[in-house]
Amino acid sequence: MKYAITVVSKSLEEPFINRMKQNRRQFVSQVGMASILAAESFPLLLLASKAQAGDLLPKLPTVPRYTPHSVPLPLPGRLAPTVLVPAPGSPEASLGSAAVYHGIAPEYSRSHPAHQPYWDLSPERHYEMAYEDALHEWVPGIQTPALGYNGLVPGATLRLRVGEPAVVRVTNKVDIEASVHLHGGHNPAHADGHPCFYVFPGQSRDYYYPNVLPRHPVTGEADISHSNSTLWFHDHANDVTARNVIYGLAGFALLTDDLEEKLFEDRILPALDTADGQQAPYDVPMAFIDQALNRDGTVFWDPLDADGRLGNILTVNGAAQPYFEVERRKYRFRWLDSSLARIYELRIVRGATAIPFLQISNDGYLFPQPQLVSSVLLVPGKRADVIVDFSKFEAGTKLYLQNIMQQSNGRKPDGIDPARPMNLVEFRVKGPVVPNDVSVGLGSALRPYTPIEASEVTATRRFDFNRSNGAWQINGQFWSPFRSDAVITSGTTERWILQNKAGGWWHPAHIHLENHQIVSINGVKPKKVWSYLTDTSSLEGNMVIEVLVRFRTFTGPFVFHCHNNNHEDMRMMSQIETVPRNPATGLPMPPMLNGKSFSVDPAVCGIPAGDIQANPHLFH
Amino acid sequence: MIKPPSFEVAGGTPWVSSRIPDCVVRNQRGEPRRFRTDLIARQRVLISFIYTRCDGICPKTVANLVAVEKLLRAAAEPFRMLSLSVDPARDTTEDLAEYAQGHGVSHLPHWEFLVASPADTVAIQKALRASEPDADAAAPDLKSHSGMIVFGNETTNRWSSIAAGTAPIHIQHAFQTVARSSGFSSLLKLRV
C-alpha cells in the first residue's frame, strides 16, 4: 500500500473530489487559463527544479477573488439540548465504557468532597457535540474541507446559566486526537480541556460544567464579580491545537447569572435570548479568524510554522468580510480573537471618522460601568463585549468595523496604522430610529466589582517566558505534563509576576481555571479597561505583568500557556496543580504530580489506566 | 523499481517533505545518502541538530535522544533517527563515528549521524524551520543552532517539533502520537 490512509468509502470521497474540481473551475474563471496550467504542474515542476535550494517554505497564497461585504454576517445558532443515553455518570457511561470511554469528572459524583448540594438545585442540561469533517465556505463559492463541532464553523453556541449544571458529550469522529477547552470557564480538571486529557478518535468524553461561581475567600458567598458572560470553546489537544482551530474547531459559549439576566429584564442590556431560546437579534457574537486558502480551496497550513500562522483573508463568524444590517438602536457585540496569531486593534468608522463606543467587559467579565473607548486591542483568545449605538445614523449609512493593527509576522504586530485599515464588517443602517431602546450608557450600573486584595496573597510566584535555541521555556524549564511547576493550595490567593524575556515577541498569557486581576504592567497601574478581571493578558515584548489570582473550587492539574496557538503547540506552556486541604489537619494534601510521579488519577484525566489505544497517552 | 515518493501530491499546501532538499549527505560510516529520498520518504523520523565540538546543549540533546531511542525500541515503534551536524566545516564522518561511539549508539542501523555541505546544511535547517527566524547566514550559526527535534511521519505529512531538552518519555509519546496517527482526514480524502 502506498499510503497509510484511512479507508474512505467511495460515496464519501466523491463529493470531496468533485468539490475540488469545482473549486478549481471557479479559480479558472477568475484568474484565467495560464495560471491554472501553472497550478496543475505546480508540484512536480517545483520539486524538480527548486527543491534543492531549500528555500521552499510555502508562501502565503494570494487571496482568492471575491467581493467584500457580499455575504451577510453568519449568526451561529444554538446547540440544542438533548437527553444523553446512557446517562452521564451511569456505569454504562463511566471511565473505560464503550459508550463514553473517557467518562466524566469525579466531581460529578455527589459524594465527591468538592461537590456541594447547591450545585444540583436546577435540573441538569445535556448536549452532544461531535468533531466532524465538513465543507465550509470561508470565501463565497469556495468549498473548503474543514473540521467543525457538529460539522459547523463556527460551532453552534452553547448557552449556559449559572446554577444550571450541564454535561456536553463530545465524540471524536475524526482521525485526530482532540480535547475541548471552555475558555473563560471555571470547571473541573477533567472537563477543562487540558492538552493531554484527550478525546481519542472514535471515543467520547462527558464534559461536566457545574456552572457554579467560585466563593469569596473571606465571606464564603458566591463571588459574583467573577461570573463570566462571553466564553468560547475550542480544541486544545497537545501538538495540534493550532491546526484544529484553523480548520474550524471553535464556537461561543454564553453564560448568564441572575444579575445579568436582570440587566436584560430591566432593558439595560439588549436581550440575549428569543422566546424560543435562540440568539436574540441585538446581541451579536463575532469571532475573528484570519484565514488563508490554497488555490484548490484547502486551508493553507504548514505544520512546522512555529512563529505564528497569519492568514490574509479576514473572516467573521467563518465568512470573509461580511455585511450586517443594523437597525437604528444599540447593539451588544461580543468580539473574540479566535485567530492563531493575529493581533487586532478594532475600531468602528464612518468614512474616515472613528466612532466612539462603549466597552462593557474584558474577556467576558462585565465592568461595574461601561467605558467609553475609540478602539479595542485583542490578542488571540481575548474577548471584548461592546455596545455600539447606531441610532444617530441615517438609514442607508454604511459604517465599518476595522482592524488597524498591522502585522507582517506571527511573532508580534508591526504597530497601529489607521491609514491602512482592514475592513472586517460593513454595517448597513436601515429603518427609522427604534423607540424605547435599551438604556445602557456611561454610568449604567452593570456588575459590581470587589477587587482581589493584595492582603489576601499567601504566595508570590514569578514566571519568566523565554526562548532558548528556538525552544520555549517557562522559568528555564521545558513543558512536561508529568511535573507541576506550581502546587497551589485551593482556596488561596497568589501574586504572579509574568515576565516576557523572549525578545520582542508577544505572548498572550492565558491562565486556566481562574481569571486574574492585573495589578501593574511594567510597574504602572493598567488602564481602566484592563484593571478588572481577565483570563488572557497580553504579554507584549519585554513586558512585566503583575497579577492576583484566587484559586478555588476545583483541584487537579491545569495549564497556563501562551495563546499564540503555534507557540502553544510548541509547548510554551506550564502546568500547575491545585490541591485541597486535608479537612482533618487543615494542611494542603500532597499533589498528584510532584515531579517524581508520572501518574494522574485516571478518573481525573479521563484516560483509563492500562489504556491500549492506538494513540499512546501520557498518564499510565 | 522504486515506488514514487509520497511527497508528490496534488493540491493543498505543499507537503513538508516536498521542500526538504534531496542533497547528498554522508553518515558516520561514510556512506552517501540522499537526504529526502533515502532518509525521509515513507519514513517516521526524528531529526536533531548537533555538532561534535558542542559543549552547550548538544550533550543533553544526545543523552535525551539515547533515552528516547531505547523507549521507542522497547515500544516496538518503527522509527529512524537523523542527527545532522550543524558544523560541516569541521565535523568529518570520522568525528561523527567517534561521537556516535562515545554515546554508545554507533551500532544502531536506524540512527545516522550526518554531515552535508555547509549550503545544504543551512537549506535543510531552513526547510524544517529549525533555524532561528532571523538567521539568514550562508554558514550555519553554531551559537543559536536549533535545540528542537523535528519529527513526523512522511506518509501522512503529520509533523511537529519539540524541544530536545524535554523529558524523554514525553518526546516518546509525542512522537508515537504523531507517527501512529493516520494524519488529517480532510486532507487525505482530497488525495486522489
PDB file of N, CA and C in Angstrom, chain A residues 100-185:
ATOM      1  N   VAL A 100     -18.907   5.856  26.620  1.00  0.00           N
ATOM      2  CA  VAL A 100     -18.193   7.091  26.985  1.00  0.00           C
ATOM      3  C   VAL A 100     -16.850   6.684  27.587  1.00  0.00           C
ATOM      4  N   TYR A 101     -15.934   6.377  26.700  1.00  0.00           N
ATOM      5  CA  TYR A 101     -14.647   5.812  27.113  1.00  0.00           C
ATOM      6  C   TYR A 101     -13.928   6.676  28.155  1.00  0.00           C
ATOM      7  N   HIS A 102     -14.009   8.001  27.990  1.00  0.00           N
ATOM      8  CA  HIS A 102     -13.255   8.893  28.872  1.00  0.00           C
ATOM      9  C   HIS A 102     -14.027   9.295  30.127  1.00  0.00           C
ATOM     10  N   GLY A 103     -15.267   8.802  30.260  1.00  0.00           N
ATOM     11  CA  GLY A 103     -16.007   9.025  31.494  1.00  0.00           C
ATOM     12  C   GLY A 103     -16.355  10.475  31.767  1.00  0.00           C
ATOM     13  N   ILE A 104     -16.576  10.781  33.038  1.00  0.00           N
ATOM     14  CA  ILE A 104     -16.968  12.131  33.462  1.00  0.00           C
ATOM     15  C   ILE A 104     -16.124  12.529  34.659  1.00  0.00           C
ATOM     16  N   ALA A 105     -16.064  13.820  34.944  1.00  0.00           N
ATOM     17  CA  ALA A 105     -15.244  14.310  36.054  1.00  0.00           C
ATOM     18  C   ALA A 105     -15.675  13.662  37.366  1.00  0.00           C
ATOM     19  N   PRO A 106     -14.704  13.312  38.209  1.00  0.00           N
ATOM     20  CA  PRO A 106     -15.071  12.731  39.513  1.00  0.00           C
ATOM     21  C   PRO A 106     -15.955  13.678  40.323  1.00  0.00           C
ATOM     22  N   GLU A 107     -15.803  14.990  40.098  1.00  0.00           N
ATOM     23  CA  GLU A 107     -16.612  15.975  40.821  1.00  0.00           C
ATOM     24  C   GLU A 107     -18.102  15.849  40.516  1.00  0.00           C
ATOM     25  N   TYR A 108     -18.444  15.105  39.455  1.00  0.00           N
ATOM     26  CA  TYR A 108     -19.855  14.920  39.105  1.00  0.00           C
ATOM     27  C   TYR A 108     -20.585  14.138  40.191  1.00  0.00           C
ATOM     28  N   SER A 109     -19.835  13.257  40.836  1.00  0.00           N
ATOM     29  CA  SER A 109     -20.446  12.425  41.868  1.00  0.00           C
ATOM     30  C   SER A 109     -20.814  13.265  43.082  1.00  0.00           C
ATOM     31  N   ARG A 110     -22.025  13.059  43.594  1.00  0.00           N
ATOM     32  CA  ARG A 110     -22.461  13.850  44.755  1.00  0.00           C
ATOM     33  C   ARG A 110     -21.681  13.505  46.011  1.00  0.00           C
ATOM     34  N   SER A 111     -20.970  12.392  45.967  1.00  0.00           N
ATOM     35  CA  SER A 111     -20.182  12.035  47.148  1.00  0.00           C
ATOM     36  C   SER A 111     -18.757  12.595  47.081  1.00  0.00           C
ATOM     37  N   HIS A 112     -18.411  13.262  45.965  1.00  0.00           N
ATOM     38  CA  HIS A 112     -17.066  13.855  45.863  1.00  0.00           C
ATOM     39  C   HIS A 112     -16.946  15.006  46.864  1.00  0.00           C
ATOM     40  N   PRO A 113     -15.793  15.099  47.556  1.00  0.00           N
ATOM     41  CA  PRO A 113     -15.688  16.138  48.602  1.00  0.00           C
ATOM     42  C   PRO A 113     -15.904  17.561  48.092  1.00  0.00           C
ATOM     43  N   ALA A 114     -15.620  17.828  46.804  1.00  0.00           N
ATOM     44  CA  ALA A 114     -15.810  19.200  46.303  1.00  0.00           C
ATOM     45  C   ALA A 114     -17.270  19.473  45.957  1.00  0.00           C
ATOM     46  N   HIS A 115     -18.045  18.423  45.726  1.00  0.00           N
ATOM     47  CA  HIS A 115     -19.422  18.593  45.226  1.00  0.00           C
ATOM     48  C   HIS A 115     -20.345  19.107  46.336  1.00  0.00           C
ATOM     49  N   GLN A 116     -20.969  20.234  46.103  1.00  0.00           N
ATOM     50  CA  GLN A 116     -21.841  20.847  47.101  1.00  0.00           C
ATOM     51  C   GLN A 116     -23.300  20.632  46.728  1.00  0.00           C
ATOM     52  N   PRO A 117     -24.177  20.515  47.740  1.00  0.00           N
ATOM     53  CA  PRO A 117     -25.607  20.285  47.437  1.00  0.00           C
ATOM     54  C   PRO A 117     -26.198  21.369  46.520  1.00  0.00           C
ATOM     55  N   TYR A 118     -25.740  22.612  46.663  1.00  0.00           N
ATOM     56  CA  TYR A 118     -26.351  23.677  45.852  1.00  0.00           C
ATOM     57  C   TYR A 118     -25.993  23.568  44.366  1.00  0.00           C
ATOM     58  N   TRP A 119     -25.051  22.685  44.023  1.00  0.00           N
ATOM     59  CA  TRP A 119     -24.720  22.504  42.608  1.00  0.00           C
ATOM     60  C   TRP A 119     -25.890  21.892  41.828  1.00  0.00           C
ATOM     61  N   ASP A 120     -26.779  21.245  42.549  1.00  0.00           N
ATOM     62  CA  ASP A 120     -27.821  20.457  41.876  1.00  0.00           C
ATOM     63  C   ASP A 120     -29.223  21.022  42.087  1.00  0.00           C
ATOM     64  N   LEU A 121     -29.309  22.315  42.382  1.00  0.00           N
ATOM     65  CA  LEU A 121     -30.629  22.882  42.655  1.00  0.00           C
ATOM     66  C   LEU A 121     -31.473  22.956  41.385  1.00  0.00           C
ATOM     67  N   SER A 122     -30.822  23.085  40.235  1.00  0.00           N
ATOM     68  CA  SER A 122     -31.575  23.141  38.973  1.00  0.00           C
ATOM     69  C   SER A 122     -31.343  21.852  38.198  1.00  0.00           C
ATOM     70  N   PRO A 123     -32.305  21.506  37.326  1.00  0.00           N
ATOM     71  CA  PRO A 123     -32.126  20.290  36.530  1.00  0.00           C
ATOM     72  C   PRO A 123     -30.890  20.408  35.625  1.00  0.00           C
ATOM     73  N   GLU A 124     -30.296  19.269  35.372  1.00  0.00           N
ATOM     74  CA  GLU A 124     -29.085  19.226  34.569  1.00  0.00           C
ATOM     75  C   GLU A 124     -29.454  19.305  33.082  1.00  0.00           C
ATOM     76  N   ARG A 125     -28.629  20.029  32.316  1.00  0.00           N
ATOM     77  CA  ARG A 125     -28.873  20.126  30.866  1.00  0.00           C
ATOM     78  C   ARG A 125     -27.852  19.297  30.113  1.00  0.00           C
ATOM     79  N   HIS A 126     -28.310  18.648  29.068  1.00  0.00           N
ATOM     80  CA  HIS A 126     -27.436  17.763  28.286  1.00  0.00           C
ATOM     81  C   HIS A 126     -27.275  18.264  26.856  1.00  0.00           C
ATOM     82  N   TYR A 127     -26.065  18.087  26.347  1.00  0.00           N
ATOM     83  CA  TYR A 127     -25.785  18.461  24.951  1.00  0.00           C
ATOM     84  C   TYR A 127     -24.874  17.414  24.337  1.00  0.00           C
ATOM     85  N   GLU A 128     -24.883  17.369  23.017  1.00  0.00           N
ATOM     86  CA  GLU A 128     -23.960  16.497  22.288  1.00  0.00           C
ATOM     87  C   GLU A 128     -23.201  17.319  21.263  1.00  0.00           C
ATOM     88  N   MET A 129     -21.915  17.047  21.189  1.00  0.00           N
ATOM     89  CA  MET A 129     -21.098  17.785  20.227  1.00  0.00           C
ATOM     90  C   MET A 129     -20.089  16.796  19.649  1.00  0.00           C
ATOM     91  N   ALA A 130     -19.988  16.740  18.332  1.00  0.00           N
ATOM     92  CA  ALA A 130     -19.054  15.800  17.714  1.00  0.00           C
ATOM     93  C   ALA A 130     -18.036  16.549  16.865  1.00  0.00           C
ATOM     94  N   TYR A 131     -16.812  16.057  16.887  1.00  0.00           N
ATOM     95  CA  TYR A 131     -15.806  16.520  15.934  1.00  0.00           C
ATOM     96  C   TYR A 131     -16.142  15.881  14.590  1.00  0.00           C
ATOM     97  N   GLU A 132     -16.421  16.702  13.596  1.00  0.00           N
ATOM     98  CA  GLU A 132     -16.806  16.145  12.297  1.00  0.00           C
ATOM     99  C   GLU A 132     -16.081  16.837  11.151  1.00  0.00           C
ATOM    100  N   ASP A 133     -15.855  16.069  10.102  1.00  0.00           N
ATOM    101  CA  ASP A 133     -15.399  16.656   8.844  1.00  0.00           C
ATOM    102  C   ASP A 133     -16.539  17.468   8.262  1.00  0.00           C
ATOM    103  N   ALA A 134     -16.191  18.508   7.547  1.00  0.00           N
ATOM    104  CA  ALA A 134     -17.229  19.369   6.996  1.00  0.00           C
ATOM    105  C   ALA A 134     -16.695  20.068   5.766  1.00  0.00           C
ATOM    106  N   LEU A 135     -17.602  20.655   5.019  1.00  0.00           N
ATOM    107  CA  LEU A 135     -17.198  21.591   3.974  1.00  0.00           C
ATOM    108  C   LEU A 135     -17.706  22.947   4.408  1.00  0.00           C
ATOM    109  N   HIS A 136     -16.851  23.947   4.304  1.00  0.00           N
ATOM    110  CA  HIS A 136     -17.248  25.264   4.774  1.00  0.00           C
ATOM    111  C   HIS A 136     -16.817  26.335   3.778  1.00  0.00           C
ATOM    112  N   GLU A 137     -17.656  27.339   3.585  1.00  0.00           N
ATOM    113  CA  GLU A 137     -17.305  28.445   2.679  1.00  0.00           C
ATOM    114  C   GLU A 137     -16.775  29.621   3.469  1.00  0.00           C
ATOM    115  N   TRP A 138     -15.461  29.674   3.634  1.00  0.00           N
ATOM    116  CA  TRP A 138     -14.863  30.872   4.237  1.00  0.00           C
ATOM    117  C   TRP A 138     -15.020  32.033   3.265  1.00  0.00           C
ATOM    118  N   VAL A 139     -14.825  31.697   1.983  1.00  0.00           N
ATOM    119  CA  VAL A 139     -14.964  32.682   0.909  1.00  0.00           C
ATOM    120  C   VAL A 139     -16.131  32.227   0.056  1.00  0.00           C
ATOM    121  N   PRO A 140     -17.038  33.169  -0.315  1.00  0.00           N
ATOM    122  CA  PRO A 140     -18.226  32.757  -1.039  1.00  0.00           C
ATOM    123  C   PRO A 140     -17.881  31.939  -2.284  1.00  0.00           C
ATOM    124  N   GLY A 141     -18.510  30.784  -2.427  1.00  0.00           N
ATOM    125  CA  GLY A 141     -18.332  29.967  -3.621  1.00  0.00           C
ATOM    126  C   GLY A 141     -17.181  28.992  -3.551  1.00  0.00           C
ATOM    127  N   ILE A 142     -16.346  29.082  -2.522  1.00  0.00           N
ATOM    128  CA  ILE A 142     -15.218  28.153  -2.428  1.00  0.00           C
ATOM    129  C   ILE A 142     -15.464  27.187  -1.275  1.00  0.00           C
ATOM    130  N   GLN A 143     -15.616  25.917  -1.633  1.00  0.00           N
ATOM    131  CA  GLN A 143     -15.884  24.897  -0.623  1.00  0.00           C
ATOM    132  C   GLN A 143     -14.555  24.424  -0.045  1.00  0.00           C
ATOM    133  N   THR A 144     -14.371  24.644   1.236  1.00  0.00           N
ATOM    134  CA  THR A 144     -13.110  24.289   1.883  1.00  0.00           C
ATOM    135  C   THR A 144     -13.324  23.120   2.838  1.00  0.00           C
ATOM    136  N   PRO A 145     -12.534  22.053   2.703  1.00  0.00           N
ATOM    137  CA  PRO A 145     -12.612  20.988   3.705  1.00  0.00           C
ATOM    138  C   PRO A 145     -12.267  21.557   5.079  1.00  0.00           C
ATOM    139  N   ALA A 146     -13.102  21.251   6.049  1.00  0.00           N
ATOM    140  CA  ALA A 146     -12.957  21.867   7.363  1.00  0.00           C
ATOM    141  C   ALA A 146     -13.223  20.829   8.439  1.00  0.00           C
ATOM    142  N   LEU A 147     -12.969  21.231   9.665  1.00  0.00           N
ATOM    143  CA  LEU A 147     -13.401  20.450  10.819  1.00  0.00           C
ATOM    144  C   LEU A 147     -14.364  21.335  11.591  1.00  0.00           C
ATOM    145  N   GLY A 148     -15.458  20.771  12.051  1.00  0.00           N
ATOM    146  CA  GLY A 148     -16.400  21.589  12.792  1.00  0.00           C
ATOM    147  C   GLY A 148     -17.015  20.808  13.927  1.00  0.00           C
ATOM    148  N   TYR A 149     -17.398  21.538  14.976  1.00  0.00           N
ATOM    149  CA  TYR A 149     -18.185  20.899  16.026  1.00  0.00           C
ATOM    150  C   TYR A 149     -19.574  20.667  15.455  1.00  0.00           C
ATOM    151  N   ASN A 150     -20.005  19.425  15.410  1.00  0.00           N
ATOM    152  CA  ASN A 150     -21.224  19.015  14.701  1.00  0.00           C
ATOM    153  C   ASN A 150     -21.183  19.483  13.247  1.00  0.00           C
ATOM    154  N   GLY A 151     -19.990  19.586  12.697  1.00  0.00           N
ATOM    155  CA  GLY A 151     -19.833  19.940  11.289  1.00  0.00           C
ATOM    156  C   GLY A 151     -20.021  21.414  10.980  1.00  0.00           C
ATOM    157  N   LEU A 152     -20.147  22.253  12.015  1.00  0.00           N
ATOM    158  CA  LEU A 152     -20.419  23.679  11.786  1.00  0.00           C
ATOM    159  C   LEU A 152     -19.210  24.538  12.106  1.00  0.00           C
ATOM    160  N   VAL A 153     -18.989  25.582  11.308  1.00  0.00           N
ATOM    161  CA  VAL A 153     -17.920  26.549  11.528  1.00  0.00           C
ATOM    162  C   VAL A 153     -18.524  27.950  11.542  1.00  0.00           C
ATOM    163  N   PRO A 154     -18.493  28.681  12.660  1.00  0.00           N
ATOM    164  CA  PRO A 154     -18.131  28.179  13.986  1.00  0.00           C
ATOM    165  C   PRO A 154     -19.193  27.229  14.506  1.00  0.00           C
ATOM    166  N   GLY A 155     -18.885  26.538  15.599  1.00  0.00           N
ATOM    167  CA  GLY A 155     -19.842  25.611  16.193  1.00  0.00           C
ATOM    168  C   GLY A 155     -21.069  26.353  16.698  1.00  0.00           C
ATOM    169  N   ALA A 156     -22.174  25.597  16.884  1.00  0.00           N
ATOM    170  CA  ALA A 156     -23.374  26.200  17.457  1.00  0.00           C
ATOM    171  C   ALA A 156     -23.056  26.701  18.868  1.00  0.00           C
ATOM    172  N   THR A 157     -23.695  27.811  19.249  1.00  0.00           N
ATOM    173  CA  THR A 157     -23.409  28.440  20.541  1.00  0.00           C
ATOM    174  C   THR A 157     -23.970  27.603  21.693  1.00  0.00           C
ATOM    175  N   LEU A 158     -23.136  27.443  22.703  1.00  0.00           N
ATOM    176  CA  LEU A 158     -23.549  26.722  23.908  1.00  0.00           C
ATOM    177  C   LEU A 158     -24.077  27.763  24.893  1.00  0.00           C
ATOM    178  N   ARG A 159     -25.333  27.620  25.291  1.00  0.00           N
ATOM    179  CA  ARG A 159     -25.953  28.603  26.190  1.00  0.00           C
ATOM    180  C   ARG A 159     -25.996  28.013  27.600  1.00  0.00           C
ATOM    181  N   LEU A 160     -25.282  28.671  28.503  1.00  0.00           N
ATOM    182  CA  LEU A 160     -25.157  28.148  29.869  1.00  0.00           C
ATOM    183  C   LEU A 160     -25.682  29.163  30.876  1.00  0.00           C
ATOM    184  N   ARG A 161     -26.166  28.636  32.014  1.00  0.00           N
ATOM    185  CA  ARG A 161     -26.621  29.522  33.092  1.00  0.00           C
ATOM    186  C   ARG A 161     -25.946  29.130  34.395  1.00  0.00           C
ATOM    187  N   VAL A 162     -25.559  30.132  35.169  1.00  0.00           N
ATOM    188  CA  VAL A 162     -25.002  29.854  36.493  1.00  0.00           C
ATOM    189  C   VAL A 162     -26.081  29.173  37.330  1.00  0.00           C
ATOM    190  N   GLY A 163     -25.723  28.069  37.961  1.00  0.00           N
ATOM    191  CA  GLY A 163     -26.688  27.329  38.771  1.00  0.00           C
ATOM    192  C   GLY A 163     -27.332  26.181  38.025  1.00  0.00           C
ATOM    193  N   GLU A 164     -27.141  26.131  36.705  1.00  0.00           N
ATOM    194  CA  GLU A 164     -27.707  25.026  35.916  1.00  0.00           C
ATOM    195  C   GLU A 164     -26.580  24.138  35.412  1.00  0.00           C
ATOM    196  N   PRO A 165     -26.373  22.984  36.039  1.00  0.00           N
ATOM    197  CA  PRO A 165     -25.265  22.143  35.582  1.00  0.00           C
ATOM    198  C   PRO A 165     -25.518  21.629  34.170  1.00  0.00           C
ATOM    199  N   ALA A 166     -24.429  21.455  33.425  1.00  0.00           N
ATOM    200  CA  ALA A 166     -24.557  20.967  32.050  1.00  0.00           C
ATOM    201  C   ALA A 166     -23.533  19.867  31.809  1.00  0.00           C
ATOM    202  N   VAL A 167     -23.922  18.910  30.979  1.00  0.00           N
ATOM    203  CA  VAL A 167     -22.988  17.879  30.528  1.00  0.00           C
ATOM    204  C   VAL A 167     -22.985  17.904  29.006  1.00  0.00           C
ATOM    205  N   VAL A 168     -21.808  18.069  28.429  1.00  0.00           N
ATOM    206  CA  VAL A 168     -21.679  18.041  26.973  1.00  0.00           C
ATOM    207  C   VAL A 168     -20.931  16.766  26.608  1.00  0.00           C
ATOM    208  N   ARG A 169     -21.606  15.870  25.898  1.00  0.00           N
ATOM    209  CA  ARG A 169     -20.949  14.622  25.481  1.00  0.00           C
ATOM    210  C   ARG A 169     -20.256  14.888  24.146  1.00  0.00           C
ATOM    211  N   VAL A 170     -18.926  14.857  24.192  1.00  0.00           N
ATOM    212  CA  VAL A 170     -18.147  15.176  22.999  1.00  0.00           C
ATOM    213  C   VAL A 170     -17.632  13.879  22.394  1.00  0.00           C
ATOM    214  N   THR A 171     -17.934  13.659  21.126  1.00  0.00           N
ATOM    215  CA  THR A 171     -17.482  12.462  20.418  1.00  0.00           C
ATOM    216  C   THR A 171     -16.519  12.871  19.313  1.00  0.00           C
ATOM    217  N   ASN A 172     -15.423  12.143  19.233  1.00  0.00           N
ATOM    218  CA  ASN A 172     -14.422  12.447  18.213  1.00  0.00           C
ATOM    219  C   ASN A 172     -14.655  11.553  16.997  1.00  0.00           C
ATOM    220  N   LYS A 173     -15.204  12.135  15.934  1.00  0.00           N
ATOM    221  CA  LYS A 173     -15.491  11.359  14.714  1.00  0.00           C
ATOM    222  C   LYS A 173     -14.451  11.622  13.630  1.00  0.00           C
ATOM    223  N   VAL A 174     -13.353  12.250  13.994  1.00  0.00           N
ATOM    224  CA  VAL A 174     -12.298  12.469  13.003  1.00  0.00           C
ATOM    225  C   VAL A 174     -11.075  11.656  13.435  1.00  0.00           C
ATOM    226  N   ASP A 175     -10.009  11.693  12.634  1.00  0.00           N
ATOM    227  CA  ASP A 175      -8.899  10.799  12.958  1.00  0.00           C
ATOM    228  C   ASP A 175      -7.725  11.546  13.577  1.00  0.00           C
ATOM    229  N   ILE A 176      -8.062  12.573  14.358  1.00  0.00           N
ATOM    230  CA  ILE A 176      -7.006  13.293  15.054  1.00  0.00           C
ATOM    231  C   ILE A 176      -7.402  13.386  16.521  1.00  0.00           C
ATOM    232  N   GLU A 177      -6.437  13.341  17.418  1.00  0.00           N
ATOM    233  CA  GLU A 177      -6.787  13.428  18.827  1.00  0.00           C
ATOM    234  C   GLU A 177      -7.365  14.811  19.142  1.00  0.00           C
ATOM    235  N   ALA A 178      -8.187  14.874  20.180  1.00  0.00           N
ATOM    236  CA  ALA A 178      -8.934  16.096  20.456  1.00  0.00           C
ATOM    237  C   ALA A 178      -8.995  16.355  21.954  1.00  0.00           C
ATOM    238  N   SER A 179      -9.330  17.604  22.306  1.00  0.00           N
ATOM    239  CA  SER A 179      -9.579  17.994  23.683  1.00  0.00           C
ATOM    240  C   SER A 179     -10.324  19.320  23.603  1.00  0.00           C
ATOM    241  N   VAL A 180     -11.380  19.490  24.387  1.00  0.00           N
ATOM    242  CA  VAL A 180     -12.171  20.719  24.291  1.00  0.00           C
ATOM    243  C   VAL A 180     -11.911  21.605  25.501  1.00  0.00           C
ATOM    244  N   HIS A 181     -11.435  22.824  25.245  1.00  0.00           N
ATOM    245  CA  HIS A 181     -11.250  23.787  26.328  1.00  0.00           C
ATOM    246  C   HIS A 181     -12.382  24.798  26.304  1.00  0.00           C
ATOM    247  N   LEU A 182     -13.052  24.960  27.443  1.00  0.00           N
ATOM    248  CA  LEU A 182     -14.058  26.018  27.563  1.00  0.00           C
ATOM    249  C   LEU A 182     -13.334  27.227  28.151  1.00  0.00           C
ATOM    250  N   HIS A 183     -12.955  28.134  27.261  1.00  0.00           N
ATOM    251  CA  HIS A 183     -12.073  29.252  27.600  1.00  0.00           C
ATOM    252  C   HIS A 183     -12.883  30.331  28.337  1.00  0.00           C
ATOM    253  N   GLY A 184     -12.441  30.607  29.572  1.00  0.00           N
ATOM    254  CA  GLY A 184     -13.181  31.552  30.407  1.00  0.00           C
ATOM    255  C   GLY A 184     -14.030  30.836  31.445  1.00  0.00           C
ATOM    256  N   GLY A 185     -14.016  29.513  31.396  1.00  0.00           N
ATOM    257  CA  GLY A 185     -14.836  28.736  32.319  1.00  0.00           C
ATOM    258  C   GLY A 185     -14.111  28.421  33.619  1.00  0.00           C
TER     259      GLY A 185
END
